[in-house]
Short mmCIF file of C-alpha atoms in Angstrom, two decimals:
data_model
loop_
_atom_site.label_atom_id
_atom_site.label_comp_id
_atom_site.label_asym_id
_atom_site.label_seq_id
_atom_site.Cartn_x
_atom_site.Cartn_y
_atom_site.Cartn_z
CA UNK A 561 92.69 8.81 134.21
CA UNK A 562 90.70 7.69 131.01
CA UNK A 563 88.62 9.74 129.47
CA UNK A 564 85.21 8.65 129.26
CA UNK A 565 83.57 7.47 125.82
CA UNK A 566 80.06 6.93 124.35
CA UNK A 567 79.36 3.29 123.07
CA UNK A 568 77.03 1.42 121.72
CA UNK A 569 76.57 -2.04 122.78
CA UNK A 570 74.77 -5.30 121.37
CA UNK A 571 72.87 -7.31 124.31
CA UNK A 572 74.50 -10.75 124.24
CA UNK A 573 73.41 -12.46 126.79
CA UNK A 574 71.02 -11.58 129.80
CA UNK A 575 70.99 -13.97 132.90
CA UNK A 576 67.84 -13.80 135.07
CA UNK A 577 68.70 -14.52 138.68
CA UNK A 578 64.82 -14.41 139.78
CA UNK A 579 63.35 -12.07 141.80
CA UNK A 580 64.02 -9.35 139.40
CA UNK A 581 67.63 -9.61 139.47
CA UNK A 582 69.66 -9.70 136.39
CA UNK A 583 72.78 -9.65 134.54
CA UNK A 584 73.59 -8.40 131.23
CA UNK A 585 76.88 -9.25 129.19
CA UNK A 586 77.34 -6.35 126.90
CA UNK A 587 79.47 -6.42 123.40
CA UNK A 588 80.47 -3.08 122.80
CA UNK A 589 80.91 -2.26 119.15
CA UNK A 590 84.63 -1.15 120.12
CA UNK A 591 86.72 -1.84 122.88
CA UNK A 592 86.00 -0.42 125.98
CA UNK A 593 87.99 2.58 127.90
CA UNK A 594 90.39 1.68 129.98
CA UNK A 595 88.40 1.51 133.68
CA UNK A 596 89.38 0.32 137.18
CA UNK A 597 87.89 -2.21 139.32
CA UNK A 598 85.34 -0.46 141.18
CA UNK A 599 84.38 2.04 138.55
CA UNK A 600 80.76 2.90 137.26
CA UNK A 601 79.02 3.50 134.07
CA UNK A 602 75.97 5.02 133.17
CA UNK A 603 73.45 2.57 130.66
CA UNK A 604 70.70 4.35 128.36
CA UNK A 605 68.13 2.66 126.42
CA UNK A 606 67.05 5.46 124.47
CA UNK A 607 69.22 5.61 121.34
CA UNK A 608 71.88 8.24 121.25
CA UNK A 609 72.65 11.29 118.39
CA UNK A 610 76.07 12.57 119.13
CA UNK A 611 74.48 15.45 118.14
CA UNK A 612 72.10 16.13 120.46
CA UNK A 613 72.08 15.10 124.63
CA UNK A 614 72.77 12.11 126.22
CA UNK A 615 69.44 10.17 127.00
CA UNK A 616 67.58 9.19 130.51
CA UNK A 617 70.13 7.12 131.91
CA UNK A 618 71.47 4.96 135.07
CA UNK A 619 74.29 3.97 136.85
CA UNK A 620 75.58 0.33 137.49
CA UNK A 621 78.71 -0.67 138.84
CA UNK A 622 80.94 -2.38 136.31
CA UNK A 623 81.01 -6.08 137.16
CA UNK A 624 83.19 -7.49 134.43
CA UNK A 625 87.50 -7.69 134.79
CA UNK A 626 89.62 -4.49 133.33
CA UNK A 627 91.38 -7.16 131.82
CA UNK A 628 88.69 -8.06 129.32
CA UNK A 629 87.38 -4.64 127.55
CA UNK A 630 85.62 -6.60 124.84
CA UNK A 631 82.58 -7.27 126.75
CA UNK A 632 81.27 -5.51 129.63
CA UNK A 633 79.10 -7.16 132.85
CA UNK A 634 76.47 -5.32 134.73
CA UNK A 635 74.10 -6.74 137.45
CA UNK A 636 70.77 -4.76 138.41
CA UNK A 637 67.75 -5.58 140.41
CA UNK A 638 64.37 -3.80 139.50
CA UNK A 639 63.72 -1.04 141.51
CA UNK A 640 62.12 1.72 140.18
CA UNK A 641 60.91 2.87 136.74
CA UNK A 642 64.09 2.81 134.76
CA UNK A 643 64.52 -0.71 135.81
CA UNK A 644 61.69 -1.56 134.83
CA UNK A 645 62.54 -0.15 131.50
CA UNK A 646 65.08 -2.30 130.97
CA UNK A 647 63.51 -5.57 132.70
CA UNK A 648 60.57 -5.27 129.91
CA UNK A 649 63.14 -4.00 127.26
CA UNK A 650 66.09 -5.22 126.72
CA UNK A 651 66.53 -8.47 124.70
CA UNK A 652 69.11 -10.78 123.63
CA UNK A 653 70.80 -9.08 120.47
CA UNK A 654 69.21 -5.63 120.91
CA UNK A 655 71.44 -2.83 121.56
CA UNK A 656 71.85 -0.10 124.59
CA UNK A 657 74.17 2.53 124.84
CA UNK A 658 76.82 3.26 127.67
CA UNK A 659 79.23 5.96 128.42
CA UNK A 660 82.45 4.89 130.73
CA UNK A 661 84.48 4.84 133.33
CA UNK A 662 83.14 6.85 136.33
CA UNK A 663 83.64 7.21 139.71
CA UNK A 664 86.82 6.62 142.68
CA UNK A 665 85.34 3.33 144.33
CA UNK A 666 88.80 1.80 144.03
CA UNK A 667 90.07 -0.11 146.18
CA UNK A 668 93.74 1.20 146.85
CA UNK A 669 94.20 0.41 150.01
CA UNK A 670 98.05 -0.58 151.28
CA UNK A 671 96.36 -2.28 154.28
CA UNK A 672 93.96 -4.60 155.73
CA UNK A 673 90.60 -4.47 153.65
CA UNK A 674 87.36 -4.94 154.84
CA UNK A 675 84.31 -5.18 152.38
CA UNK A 676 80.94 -4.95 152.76
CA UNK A 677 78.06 -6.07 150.09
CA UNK A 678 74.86 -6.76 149.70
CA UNK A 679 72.60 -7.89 147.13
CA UNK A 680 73.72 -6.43 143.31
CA UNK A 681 76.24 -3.91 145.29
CA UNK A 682 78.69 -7.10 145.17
CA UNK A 683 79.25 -6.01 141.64
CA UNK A 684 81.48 -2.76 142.70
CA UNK A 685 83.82 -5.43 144.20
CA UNK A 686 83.87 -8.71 141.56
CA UNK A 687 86.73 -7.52 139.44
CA UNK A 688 88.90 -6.59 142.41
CA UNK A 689 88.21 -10.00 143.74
CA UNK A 690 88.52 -11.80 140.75
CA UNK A 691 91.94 -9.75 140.06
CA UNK A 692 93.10 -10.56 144.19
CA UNK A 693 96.23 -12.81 144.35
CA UNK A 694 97.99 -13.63 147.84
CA UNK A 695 99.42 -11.41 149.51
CA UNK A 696 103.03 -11.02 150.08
CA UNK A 697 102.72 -9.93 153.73
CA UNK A 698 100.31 -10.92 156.34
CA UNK A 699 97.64 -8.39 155.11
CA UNK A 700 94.04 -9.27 155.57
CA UNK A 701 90.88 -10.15 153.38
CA UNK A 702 87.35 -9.79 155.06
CA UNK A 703 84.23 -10.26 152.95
CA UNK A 704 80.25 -10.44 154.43
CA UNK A 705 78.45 -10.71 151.72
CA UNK A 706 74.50 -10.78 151.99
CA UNK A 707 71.30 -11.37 150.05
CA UNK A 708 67.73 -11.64 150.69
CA UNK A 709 68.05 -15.29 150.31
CA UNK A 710 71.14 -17.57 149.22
CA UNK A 711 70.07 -17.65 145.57
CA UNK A 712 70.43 -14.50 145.45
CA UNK A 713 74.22 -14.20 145.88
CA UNK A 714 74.90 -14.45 142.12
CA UNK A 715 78.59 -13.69 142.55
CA UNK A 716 78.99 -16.60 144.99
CA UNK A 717 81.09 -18.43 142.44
CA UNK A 718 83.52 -15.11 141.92
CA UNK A 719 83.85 -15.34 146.01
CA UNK A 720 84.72 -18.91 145.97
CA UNK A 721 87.39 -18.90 143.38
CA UNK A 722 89.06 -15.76 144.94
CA UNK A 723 88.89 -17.40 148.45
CA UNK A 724 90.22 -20.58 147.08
CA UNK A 725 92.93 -18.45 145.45
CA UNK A 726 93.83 -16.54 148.26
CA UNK A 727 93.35 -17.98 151.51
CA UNK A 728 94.03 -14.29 153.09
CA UNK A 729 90.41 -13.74 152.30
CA UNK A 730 88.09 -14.51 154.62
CA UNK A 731 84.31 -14.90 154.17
CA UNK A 732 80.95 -14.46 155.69
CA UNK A 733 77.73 -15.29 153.63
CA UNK A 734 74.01 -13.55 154.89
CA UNK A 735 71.32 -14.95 153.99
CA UNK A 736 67.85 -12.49 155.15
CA UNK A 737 64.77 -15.37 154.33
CA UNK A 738 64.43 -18.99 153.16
CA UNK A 739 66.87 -22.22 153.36
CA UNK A 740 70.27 -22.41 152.24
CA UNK A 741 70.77 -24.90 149.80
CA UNK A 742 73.22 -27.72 151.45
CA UNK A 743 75.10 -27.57 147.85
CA UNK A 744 75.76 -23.74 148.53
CA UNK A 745 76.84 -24.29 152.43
CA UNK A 746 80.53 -25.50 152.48
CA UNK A 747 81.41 -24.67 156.08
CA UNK A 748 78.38 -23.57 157.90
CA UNK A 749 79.79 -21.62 160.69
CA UNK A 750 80.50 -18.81 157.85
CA UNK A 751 76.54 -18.60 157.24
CA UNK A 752 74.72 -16.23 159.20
CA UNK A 753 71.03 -15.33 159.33
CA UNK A 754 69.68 -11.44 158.22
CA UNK A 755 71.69 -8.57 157.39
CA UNK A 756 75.03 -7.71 156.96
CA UNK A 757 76.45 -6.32 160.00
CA UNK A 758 79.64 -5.06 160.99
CA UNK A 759 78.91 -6.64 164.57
CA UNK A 760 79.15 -10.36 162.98
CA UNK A 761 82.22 -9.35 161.21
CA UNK A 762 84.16 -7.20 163.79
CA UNK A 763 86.34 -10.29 165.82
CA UNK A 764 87.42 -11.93 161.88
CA UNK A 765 89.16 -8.22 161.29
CA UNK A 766 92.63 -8.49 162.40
CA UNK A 767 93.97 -4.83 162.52
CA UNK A 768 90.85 -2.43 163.02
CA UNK A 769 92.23 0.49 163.28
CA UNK A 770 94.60 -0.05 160.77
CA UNK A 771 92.34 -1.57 157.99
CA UNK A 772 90.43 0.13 155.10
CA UNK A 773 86.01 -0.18 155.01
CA UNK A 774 84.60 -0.27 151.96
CA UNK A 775 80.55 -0.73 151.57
CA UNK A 776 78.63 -1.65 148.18
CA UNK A 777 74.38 -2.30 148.57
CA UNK A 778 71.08 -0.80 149.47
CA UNK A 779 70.76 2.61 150.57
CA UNK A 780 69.60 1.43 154.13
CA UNK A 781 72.70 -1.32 154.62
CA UNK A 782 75.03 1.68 153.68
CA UNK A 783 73.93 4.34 156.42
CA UNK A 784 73.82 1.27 158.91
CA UNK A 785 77.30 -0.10 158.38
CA UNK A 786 78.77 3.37 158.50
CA UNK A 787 77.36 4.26 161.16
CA UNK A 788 78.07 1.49 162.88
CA UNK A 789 82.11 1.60 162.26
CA UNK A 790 81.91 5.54 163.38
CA UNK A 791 80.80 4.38 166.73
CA UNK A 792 83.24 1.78 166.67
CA UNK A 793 85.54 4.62 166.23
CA UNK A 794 86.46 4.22 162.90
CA UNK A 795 88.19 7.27 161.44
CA UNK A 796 85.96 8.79 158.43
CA UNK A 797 88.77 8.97 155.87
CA UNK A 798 89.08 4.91 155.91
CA UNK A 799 85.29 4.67 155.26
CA UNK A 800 84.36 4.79 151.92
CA UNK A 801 81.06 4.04 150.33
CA UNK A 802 79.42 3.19 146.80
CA UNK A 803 77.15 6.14 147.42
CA UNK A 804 75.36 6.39 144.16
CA UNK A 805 73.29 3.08 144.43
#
């Protein structure tokens, strides 16, 4: 396991997804840690005296590949007054501090894998998808993958290169309010309106029982899909959820 460092980071580019919703590409000023798809890091604006304690601070799921440490992706939606720290901020060639890698969200499953995301939770899963190749067996892909409207499923691109990559993986889109672009649609029957649910997912997964749930989002999506695959008998230990979001 890597030991966790302190970095500094130059802003060097910050995309604004509207509604709040952004992503920053970070340069740190070395490379950084080792980390594993799924991982989590924690991102201060305060500066930092390795002398004294580490500043106020949040945590973001790390959205870039392991395979690139030279730059590091995170995606965050306002919510809350750190948030709005860093909406009114951070700039374009100012400089943050991070400390990294945290957290077991990995995906290690032998099996079937079933994901769940919604809105900037997608980021705890875009380097395992953009790292997914086809399988060698006949194990199973299944992605839902919602937003409050289809705009707002910034990582659409990531899905549609992995799915075009691996055609194990199989994928819903929800969309909660407004139209869906018809440049965004591809095949419609795999767009459904409101939330993600493990109800509109449940006849795409294959093996069940034998398959592994992971869930990345909101606070309220993550208490509804797990409860929803514990009365659908689904055994605790193959359950696992992004809980610090």
């Amino acid at each position: 396991m890597a030991v966790a460092q302190k970095l500094q980071c130059a802003v060097e580019r910050i995309v604004d997804h509207g509604e709040h919703v952004y992503t920053l590409v970070l340069r740190p000023d070395r490379p950084a840690p080792r980390f594993r798809a799924g991982q989590f890091l924690h991102l201060a604006l305060d500066p930092y005296d390795p002398t004294g304690f580490w500043p106020e601070s949040r945590v973001f799921s790390i959205a870039s590949s392991p395979d690139d440490r030279s730059a590091v992706r995170v995606t965050y939606a306002v919510h809350g007054q750190f948030t709005a720290r860093m909406e009114s901020e951070i700039r374009e060639g100012g400089r943050v501090w991070i400390k990294m890698p945290y957290g077991d969200f990995v995906i290690d499953s032998p099996g079937d894998v079933v994901l769940f995301a919604g809105g900037t939770g997608i980021s705890a899963f875009t380097a395992y998808l953009e790292a997914l190749s086809p399988p060698a067996s006949d194990r199973s892909y299944v992605l839902g993958y919602g937003a409050r409207t289809a705009e707002l499923l910034i990582y659409k691109d990531v899905v549609d290169r992995s799915a075009a990559r691996v055609p194990a993986l199989d994928v819903t889109w929800f969309v909660e309010t407004g139209a869906i672009p018809s440049s965004r649609i591809g095949d419609p029957t795999r767009w459904l309106p409101g939330r993600v649910s493990v109800a509109a997912l449940w006849t795409q997964i294959r093996r069940p029982r034998e398959s592994d749930f992971y869930i990345s989002g909101p606070p309220a999506m993550l208490a509804a899909v797990a409860a929803d695959l514990r009365a659908r008998q689904v055994a605790p230990e193959a359950i696992h959820i992004d809980a610090w979001e």
